[in-house]
Amino acid sequence: MFKEFMSKHVHLMCYRICVRALTAIITYHDRENRPRNGGICVANHTSPIDVIILASDGYYAMVGQVHGGLMGVIQRAMVKACPHVWFERSEVKDRHLVAKRLTEHVQDKSKLPILIFPEGTCINNTSVMMFKKGSFEIGATVYPVAIKYDPQFGDAFWNSSKYGMVTYLLRMMTSWAIVCSVWYLPPMTREADEDAVQFANRVKSAIARQGGLVDLLWDGGLKREKVKDTFKEEQQKLYSKMIVGNHEDRSRS
């Protein structure tokens, strides 16, 4: 218990020091809806500092891929004090393994809520893109959070193809200020007639609506990957139906 108490408060202190180093001005709304143990906190993702923004106001277990370099050093230090869920690169693609470890974590009510960014990549603070369904399949209570940055004093978006982590953090620390608003939405659970994709879209829509963001269906990962053939075929079928429908309408007239 003492270790847990110390871990929580030391983590909170460290995150708040980081917030001050970034000159972050944060407004938290509806704090009575903050995530609780045994649940999953999901938020839109603009920047790596999203973690600092949220963790300076609450306690979370992080989930993500094991990194090298500076991020790897931070991850190894964090996991010694708190049961975070890190996956090796080879494990990330094993959906059953990921679901199993997440389920085991949320079923233990003594463990902190998991913080997940279901978009899987940073989006430019104007939109919310497709949520990956994995975290919505395990039957846990979901605590949605909307994060919106004010770009007047500093652009918080991390364009990872343009800036490395260290360069990006230096840019953030030398900007005028990081101004953002955080909204804690009421907890949501999967309904009986919903599948994981529908549940994910419902949560995404709620976050977009609260944060004043555009709700998009596109996969944010497309900025780095080629479009899947199955997605192309779906769009081709829709276009074909539209063309055929227009042709039939003209024939009737």
GROMACS .gro file of N, CA and C in nm, residues 49-179:
model
  393
   49ILE      N    1   0.244   1.468  -2.564
   49ILE     CA    2   0.220   1.536  -2.436
   49ILE      C    3   0.076   1.520  -2.389
   50ASP      N    4  -0.011   1.457  -2.470
   50ASP     CA    5  -0.146   1.424  -2.423
   50ASP      C    6  -0.138   1.344  -2.294
   51VAL      N    7  -0.040   1.255  -2.287
   51VAL     CA    8  -0.021   1.172  -2.167
   51VAL      C    9   0.007   1.260  -2.046
   52ILE      N   10   0.095   1.357  -2.062
   52ILE     CA   11   0.130   1.447  -1.951
   52ILE      C   12   0.010   1.531  -1.909
   53ILE      N   13  -0.065   1.579  -2.010
   53ILE     CA   14  -0.183   1.661  -1.983
   53ILE      C   15  -0.283   1.587  -1.896
   54LEU      N   16  -0.309   1.461  -1.929
   54LEU     CA   17  -0.409   1.383  -1.855
   54LEU      C   18  -0.353   1.332  -1.722
   55ALA      N   19  -0.229   1.286  -1.722
   55ALA     CA   20  -0.172   1.226  -1.602
   55ALA      C   21  -0.137   1.328  -1.495
   56SER      N   22  -0.140   1.457  -1.527
   56SER     CA   23  -0.117   1.559  -1.425
   56SER      C   24  -0.245   1.588  -1.346
   57ASP      N   25  -0.355   1.522  -1.385
   57ASP     CA   26  -0.482   1.541  -1.315
   57ASP      C   27  -0.541   1.409  -1.266
   58GLY      N   28  -0.470   1.300  -1.285
   58GLY     CA   29  -0.521   1.170  -1.242
   58GLY      C   30  -0.415   1.062  -1.256
   59TYR      N   31  -0.453   0.940  -1.218
   59TYR     CA   32  -0.360   0.828  -1.219
   59TYR      C   33  -0.400   0.729  -1.327
   60TYR      N   34  -0.303   0.688  -1.408
   60TYR     CA   35  -0.332   0.597  -1.520
   60TYR      C   36  -0.223   0.492  -1.535
   61ALA      N   37  -0.265   0.378  -1.588
   61ALA     CA   38  -0.170   0.279  -1.638
   61ALA      C   39  -0.162   0.300  -1.789
   62MET      N   40  -0.042   0.310  -1.841
   62MET     CA   41  -0.024   0.336  -1.983
   62MET      C   42  -0.021   0.204  -2.060
   63VAL      N   43  -0.059   0.211  -2.186
   63VAL     CA   44  -0.051   0.095  -2.274
   63VAL      C   45   0.009   0.142  -2.406
   64GLY      N   46   0.098   0.062  -2.462
   64GLY     CA   47   0.159   0.102  -2.588
   64GLY      C   48   0.272   0.009  -2.627
   65GLN      N   49   0.337   0.047  -2.734
   65GLN     CA   50   0.446  -0.034  -2.789
   65GLN      C   51   0.578   0.004  -2.725
   66VAL      N   52   0.663  -0.094  -2.702
   66VAL     CA   53   0.796  -0.069  -2.647
   66VAL      C   54   0.878   0.010  -2.748
   67HIS      N   55   0.941   0.118  -2.701
   67HIS     CA   56   1.022   0.204  -2.787
   67HIS      C   57   1.169   0.195  -2.748
   68GLY      N   58   1.252   0.244  -2.836
   68GLY     CA   59   1.394   0.257  -2.805
   68GLY      C   60   1.424   0.402  -2.771
   69GLY      N   61   1.549   0.435  -2.756
   69GLY     CA   62   1.590   0.572  -2.734
   69GLY      C   63   1.537   0.632  -2.604
   70LEU      N   64   1.509   0.763  -2.609
   70LEU     CA   65   1.462   0.834  -2.490
   70LEU      C   66   1.331   0.778  -2.437
   71MET      N   67   1.238   0.748  -2.529
   71MET     CA   68   1.109   0.692  -2.486
   71MET      C   69   1.127   0.558  -2.416
   72GLY      N   70   1.220   0.477  -2.464
   72GLY     CA   71   1.246   0.347  -2.403
   72GLY      C   72   1.297   0.359  -2.260
   73VAL      N   73   1.385   0.456  -2.237
   73VAL     CA   74   1.437   0.481  -2.102
   73VAL      C   75   1.323   0.519  -2.008
   74ILE      N   76   1.234   0.608  -2.054
   74ILE     CA   77   1.121   0.652  -1.973
   74ILE      C   78   1.027   0.535  -1.943
   75GLN      N   79   1.000   0.452  -2.044
   75GLN     CA   80   0.910   0.339  -2.025
   75GLN      C   81   0.964   0.240  -1.922
   76ARG      N   82   1.092   0.209  -1.929
   76ARG     CA   83   1.150   0.113  -1.835
   76ARG      C   84   1.147   0.167  -1.692
   77ALA      N   85   1.165   0.297  -1.678
   77ALA     CA   86   1.159   0.357  -1.544
   77ALA      C   87   1.017   0.353  -1.489
   78MET      N   88   0.919   0.378  -1.576
   78MET     CA   89   0.779   0.384  -1.533
   78MET      C   90   0.726   0.248  -1.488
   79VAL      N   91   0.764   0.143  -1.560
   79VAL     CA   92   0.708   0.011  -1.532
   79VAL      C   93   0.759  -0.047  -1.400
   80LYS      N   94   0.869   0.007  -1.349
   80LYS     CA   95   0.920  -0.039  -1.219
   80LYS      C   96   0.831   0.004  -1.104
   81ALA      N   97   0.757   0.113  -1.124
   81ALA     CA   98   0.675   0.168  -1.016
   81ALA      C   99   0.526   0.140  -1.031
   82CYS      N  100   0.482   0.108  -1.152
   82CYS     CA  101   0.339   0.092  -1.177
   82CYS      C  102   0.318  -0.014  -1.286
   83PRO      N  103   0.212  -0.096  -1.277
   83PRO     CA  104   0.191  -0.201  -1.377
   83PRO      C  105   0.137  -0.150  -1.509
   84HIS      N  106   0.223  -0.084  -1.585
   84HIS     CA  107   0.184  -0.040  -1.719
   84HIS      C  108   0.184  -0.161  -1.813
   85VAL      N  109   0.119  -0.146  -1.929
   85VAL     CA  110   0.107  -0.257  -2.024
   85VAL      C  111   0.183  -0.221  -2.151
   86TRP      N  112   0.306  -0.270  -2.162
   86TRP     CA  113   0.387  -0.245  -2.281
   86TRP      C  114   0.393  -0.371  -2.366
   87PHE      N  115   0.388  -0.355  -2.498
   87PHE     CA  116   0.395  -0.467  -2.591
   87PHE      C  117   0.518  -0.453  -2.679
   88GLU      N  118   0.581  -0.567  -2.705
   88GLU     CA  119   0.688  -0.570  -2.803
   88GLU      C  120   0.628  -0.551  -2.942
   89ARG      N  121   0.711  -0.506  -3.036
   89ARG     CA  122   0.662  -0.481  -3.172
   89ARG      C  123   0.594  -0.605  -3.231
   90SER      N  124   0.651  -0.724  -3.205
   90SER     CA  125   0.595  -0.848  -3.259
   90SER      C  126   0.462  -0.885  -3.195
   91GLU      N  127   0.438  -0.836  -3.072
   91GLU     CA  128   0.315  -0.869  -3.001
   91GLU      C  129   0.198  -0.779  -3.040
   92VAL      N  130   0.227  -0.660  -3.088
   92VAL     CA  131   0.122  -0.562  -3.117
   92VAL      C  132   0.022  -0.615  -3.218
   93LYS      N  133   0.071  -0.695  -3.315
   93LYS     CA  134  -0.017  -0.746  -3.421
   93LYS      C  135  -0.098  -0.867  -3.377
   94ASP      N  136  -0.067  -0.922  -3.260
   94ASP     CA  137  -0.143  -1.036  -3.208
   94ASP      C  138  -0.262  -0.984  -3.128
   95ARG      N  139  -0.377  -0.970  -3.194
   95ARG     CA  140  -0.494  -0.909  -3.133
   95ARG      C  141  -0.543  -0.987  -3.011
   96HIS      N  142  -0.532  -1.120  -3.018
   96HIS     CA  143  -0.580  -1.202  -2.906
   96HIS      C  144  -0.493  -1.181  -2.782
   97LEU      N  145  -0.363  -1.171  -2.801
   97LEU     CA  146  -0.272  -1.147  -2.689
   97LEU      C  147  -0.298  -1.010  -2.627
   98VAL      N  148  -0.315  -0.909  -2.713
   98VAL     CA  149  -0.341  -0.773  -2.664
   98VAL      C  150  -0.471  -0.771  -2.584
   99ALA      N  151  -0.578  -0.831  -2.640
   99ALA     CA  152  -0.707  -0.833  -2.572
   99ALA      C  153  -0.699  -0.907  -2.439
  100LYS      N  154  -0.622  -1.016  -2.435
  100LYS     CA  155  -0.609  -1.095  -2.314
  100LYS      C  156  -0.542  -1.014  -2.202
  101ARG      N  157  -0.433  -0.945  -2.236
  101ARG     CA  158  -0.362  -0.869  -2.133
  101ARG      C  159  -0.442  -0.748  -2.086
  102LEU      N  160  -0.516  -0.684  -2.176
  102LEU     CA  161  -0.600  -0.572  -2.136
  102LEU      C  162  -0.714  -0.619  -2.047
  103THR      N  163  -0.773  -0.733  -2.082
  103THR     CA  164  -0.883  -0.788  -2.002
  103THR      C  165  -0.836  -0.823  -1.861
  104GLU      N  166  -0.722  -0.887  -1.853
  104GLU     CA  167  -0.666  -0.923  -1.721
  104GLU      C  168  -0.643  -0.798  -1.636
  105HIS      N  169  -0.601  -0.690  -1.699
  105HIS     CA  170  -0.572  -0.567  -1.625
  105HIS      C  171  -0.701  -0.505  -1.570
  106VAL      N  172  -0.803  -0.489  -1.656
  106VAL     CA  173  -0.924  -0.419  -1.613
  106VAL      C  174  -1.007  -0.502  -1.516
  107GLN      N  175  -0.989  -0.634  -1.518
  107GLN     CA  176  -1.064  -0.718  -1.424
  107GLN      C  177  -1.011  -0.707  -1.282
  108ASP      N  178  -0.890  -0.657  -1.267
  108ASP     CA  179  -0.833  -0.636  -1.135
  108ASP      C  180  -0.865  -0.493  -1.091
  109LYS      N  181  -0.964  -0.478  -1.004
  109LYS     CA  182  -1.013  -0.347  -0.965
  109LYS      C  183  -0.911  -0.267  -0.882
  110SER      N  184  -0.803  -0.332  -0.843
  110SER     CA  185  -0.700  -0.259  -0.767
  110SER      C  186  -0.603  -0.188  -0.860
  111LYS      N  187  -0.608  -0.218  -0.990
  111LYS     CA  188  -0.516  -0.158  -1.085
  111LYS      C  189  -0.575  -0.030  -1.145
  112LEU      N  190  -0.487   0.059  -1.182
  112LEU     CA  191  -0.529   0.189  -1.234
  112LEU      C  192  -0.599   0.174  -1.369
  113PRO      N  193  -0.687   0.270  -1.404
  113PRO     CA  194  -0.750   0.266  -1.536
  113PRO      C  195  -0.646   0.278  -1.646
  114ILE      N  196  -0.669   0.208  -1.755
  114ILE     CA  197  -0.576   0.210  -1.868
  114ILE      C  198  -0.603   0.333  -1.955
  115LEU      N  199  -0.498   0.402  -1.994
  115LEU     CA  200  -0.510   0.516  -2.085
  115LEU      C  201  -0.474   0.470  -2.226
  116ILE      N  202  -0.569   0.487  -2.319
  116ILE     CA  203  -0.549   0.441  -2.456
  116ILE      C  204  -0.589   0.553  -2.553
  117PHE      N  205  -0.510   0.565  -2.660
  117PHE     CA  206  -0.544   0.656  -2.769
  117PHE      C  207  -0.579   0.570  -2.891
  118PRO      N  208  -0.707   0.541  -2.912
  118PRO     CA  209  -0.747   0.440  -3.013
  118PRO      C  210  -0.718   0.478  -3.157
  119GLU      N  211  -0.686   0.605  -3.185
  119GLU     CA  212  -0.653   0.643  -3.323
  119GLU      C  213  -0.519   0.580  -3.364
  120GLY      N  214  -0.433   0.554  -3.267
  120GLY     CA  215  -0.306   0.487  -3.295
  120GLY      C  216  -0.199   0.577  -3.353
  121THR      N  217  -0.231   0.704  -3.375
  121THR     CA  218  -0.133   0.798  -3.429
  121THR      C  219  -0.179   0.939  -3.396
  122CYS      N  220  -0.091   1.035  -3.407
  122CYS     CA  221  -0.127   1.174  -3.376
  122CYS      C  222  -0.200   1.239  -3.493
  123ILE      N  223  -0.311   1.307  -3.462
  123ILE     CA  224  -0.392   1.377  -3.561
  123ILE      C  225  -0.383   1.527  -3.533
  124ASN      N  226  -0.402   1.609  -3.635
  124ASN     CA  227  -0.361   1.750  -3.628
  124ASN      C  228  -0.455   1.845  -3.554
  125ASN      N  229  -0.522   1.802  -3.450
  125ASN     CA  230  -0.597   1.892  -3.361
  125ASN      C  231  -0.722   1.952  -3.424
  126THR      N  232  -0.761   1.901  -3.542
  126THR     CA  233  -0.884   1.949  -3.606
  126THR      C  234  -0.989   1.841  -3.616
  127SER      N  235  -0.946   1.714  -3.607
  127SER     CA  236  -1.037   1.603  -3.634
  127SER      C  237  -1.014   1.487  -3.538
  128VAL      N  238  -1.111   1.397  -3.536
  128VAL     CA  239  -1.095   1.268  -3.469
  128VAL      C  240  -1.114   1.162  -3.576
  129MET      N  241  -1.014   1.077  -3.591
  129MET     CA  242  -1.020   0.977  -3.697
  129MET      C  243  -1.055   0.840  -3.640
  130MET      N  244  -1.059   0.740  -3.724
  130MET     CA  245  -1.110   0.608  -3.688
  130MET      C  246  -1.046   0.553  -3.561
  131PHE      N  247  -1.131   0.505  -3.469
  131PHE     CA  248  -1.085   0.437  -3.349
  131PHE      C  249  -1.068   0.289  -3.379
  132LYS      N  250  -0.954   0.234  -3.346
  132LYS     CA  251  -0.933   0.090  -3.362
  132LYS      C  252  -1.017   0.019  -3.257
  133LYS      N  253  -1.078  -0.092  -3.295
  133LYS     CA  254  -1.183  -0.154  -3.213
  133LYS      C  255  -1.132  -0.238  -3.097
  134GLY      N  256  -1.001  -0.266  -3.090
  134GLY     CA  257  -0.948  -0.359  -2.990
  134GLY      C  258  -0.988  -0.329  -2.848
  135SER      N  259  -0.976  -0.203  -2.806
  135SER     CA  260  -1.004  -0.167  -2.667
  135SER      C  261  -1.153  -0.163  -2.637
  136PHE      N  262  -1.237  -0.175  -2.740
  136PHE     CA  263  -1.382  -0.172  -2.720
  136PHE      C  264  -1.443  -0.312  -2.723
  137GLU      N  265  -1.358  -0.414  -2.738
  137GLU     CA  266  -1.406  -0.552  -2.746
  137GLU      C  267  -1.407  -0.624  -2.612
  138ILE      N  268  -1.341  -0.568  -2.512
  138ILE     CA  269  -1.316  -0.646  -2.390
  138ILE      C  270  -1.422  -0.627  -2.282
  139GLY      N  271  -1.522  -0.545  -2.309
  139GLY     CA  272  -1.635  -0.535  -2.217
  139GLY      C  273  -1.614  -0.448  -2.095
  140ALA      N  274  -1.514  -0.364  -2.094
  140ALA     CA  275  -1.488  -0.277  -1.980
  140ALA      C  276  -1.563  -0.145  -1.994
  141THR      N  277  -1.581  -0.076  -1.883
  141THR     CA  278  -1.639   0.058  -1.886
  141THR      C  279  -1.540   0.154  -1.952
  142VAL      N  280  -1.590   0.233  -2.045
  142VAL     CA  281  -1.504   0.327  -2.118
  142VAL      C  282  -1.531   0.468  -2.068
  143TYR      N  283  -1.423   0.539  -2.037
  143TYR     CA  284  -1.431   0.678  -1.993
  143TYR      C  285  -1.376   0.768  -2.104
  144PRO      N  286  -1.463   0.829  -2.184
  144PRO     CA  287  -1.415   0.913  -2.295
  144PRO      C  288  -1.361   1.047  -2.244
  145VAL      N  289  -1.256   1.095  -2.310
  145VAL     CA  290  -1.197   1.225  -2.278
  145VAL      C  291  -1.169   1.298  -2.409
  146ALA      N  292  -1.211   1.424  -2.415
  146ALA     CA  293  -1.184   1.508  -2.532
  146ALA      C  294  -1.075   1.609  -2.497
  147ILE      N  295  -0.974   1.618  -2.583
  147ILE     CA  296  -0.864   1.713  -2.564
  147ILE      C  297  -0.859   1.807  -2.684
  148LYS      N  298  -0.861   1.936  -2.658
  148LYS     CA  299  -0.854   2.034  -2.766
  148LYS      C  300  -0.750   2.140  -2.731
  149TYR      N  301  -0.651   2.157  -2.819
  149TYR     CA  302  -0.546   2.257  -2.799
  149TYR      C  303  -0.581   2.388  -2.869
  150ASP      N  304  -0.544   2.498  -2.807
  150ASP     CA  305  -0.560   2.630  -2.868
  150ASP      C  306  -0.431   2.661  -2.945
  151PRO      N  307  -0.437   2.671  -3.079
  151PRO     CA  308  -0.314   2.687  -3.158
  151PRO      C  309  -0.257   2.828  -3.161
  152GLN      N  310  -0.319   2.922  -3.091
  152GLN     CA  311  -0.272   3.061  -3.099
  152GLN      C  312  -0.130   3.081  -3.043
  153PHE      N  313  -0.095   3.001  -2.941
  153PHE     CA  314   0.033   3.022  -2.875
  153PHE      C  315   0.138   2.915  -2.908
  154GLY      N  316   0.094   2.802  -2.963
  154GLY     CA  317   0.186   2.695  -2.997
  154GLY      C  318   0.111   2.577  -3.055
  155ASP      N  319   0.162   2.522  -3.163
  155ASP     CA  320   0.098   2.407  -3.228
  155ASP      C  321   0.146   2.279  -3.161
  156ALA      N  322   0.056   2.209  -3.093
  156ALA     CA  323   0.094   2.091  -3.018
  156ALA      C  324   0.102   1.965  -3.103
  157PHE      N  325   0.057   1.969  -3.227
  157PHE     CA  326   0.057   1.850  -3.312
  157PHE      C  327   0.198   1.801  -3.339
  158TRP      N  328   0.217   1.670  -3.318
  158TRP     CA  329   0.348   1.609  -3.347
  158TRP      C  330   0.346   1.544  -3.485
  159ASN      N  331   0.413   1.605  -3.579
  159ASN     CA  332   0.430   1.546  -3.712
  159ASN      C  333   0.556   1.460  -3.706
  160SER      N  334   0.538   1.332  -3.675
  160SER     CA  335   0.652   1.243  -3.650
  160SER      C  336   0.737   1.219  -3.774
  161SER      N  337   0.682   1.245  -3.892
  161SER     CA  338   0.762   1.229  -4.014
  161SER      C  339   0.853   1.349  -4.038
  162LYS      N  340   0.829   1.456  -3.961
  162LYS     CA  341   0.907   1.579  -3.978
  162LYS      C  342   1.001   1.604  -3.861
  163TYR      N  343   0.957   1.569  -3.737
  163TYR     CA  344   1.037   1.596  -3.618
  163TYR      C  345   1.057   1.470  -3.536
  164GLY      N  346   1.177   1.452  -3.484
  164GLY     CA  347   1.203   1.346  -3.388
  164GLY      C  348   1.148   1.386  -3.252
  165MET      N  349   1.146   1.291  -3.158
  165MET     CA  350   1.088   1.318  -3.027
  165MET      C  351   1.160   1.431  -2.953
  166VAL      N  352   1.291   1.427  -2.948
  166VAL     CA  353   1.367   1.529  -2.875
  166VAL      C  354   1.347   1.667  -2.938
  167THR      N  355   1.353   1.675  -3.071
  167THR     CA  356   1.331   1.803  -3.140
  167THR      C  357   1.192   1.856  -3.112
  168TYR      N  358   1.095   1.767  -3.116
  168TYR     CA  359   0.956   1.808  -3.091
  168TYR      C  360   0.941   1.863  -2.949
  169LEU      N  361   0.995   1.794  -2.850
  169LEU     CA  362   0.983   1.839  -2.712
  169LEU      C  363   1.051   1.974  -2.691
  170LEU      N  364   1.166   1.994  -2.757
  170LEU     CA  365   1.234   2.124  -2.748
  170LEU      C  366   1.148   2.235  -2.808
  171ARG      N  367   1.080   2.204  -2.918
  171ARG     CA  368   0.989   2.302  -2.979
  171ARG      C  369   0.875   2.338  -2.885
  172MET      N  370   0.822   2.236  -2.816
  172MET     CA  371   0.712   2.259  -2.723
  172MET      C  372   0.758   2.343  -2.603
  173MET      N  373   0.876   2.313  -2.553
  173MET     CA  374   0.926   2.383  -2.435
  173MET      C  375   0.967   2.528  -2.465
  174THR      N  376   0.993   2.559  -2.592
  174THR     CA  377   1.032   2.694  -2.629
  174THR      C  378   0.918   2.773  -2.693
  175SER      N  379   0.799   2.712  -2.700
  175SER     CA  380   0.682   2.785  -2.752
  175SER      C  381   0.631   2.879  -2.643
  176TRP      N  382   0.544   2.974  -2.680
  176TRP     CA  383   0.493   3.071  -2.583
  176TRP      C  384   0.418   3.001  -2.471
  177ALA      N  385   0.330   2.909  -2.509
  177ALA     CA  386   0.251   2.836  -2.409
  177ALA      C  387   0.178   2.723  -2.479
  178ILE      N  388   0.139   2.622  -2.401
  178ILE     CA  389   0.052   2.515  -2.450
  178ILE      C  390  -0.081   2.532  -2.379
  179VAL      N  391  -0.179   2.579  -2.452
  179VAL     CA  392  -0.311   2.607  -2.393
  179VAL      C  393  -0.409   2.501  -2.443
   0.00000   0.00000   0.00000
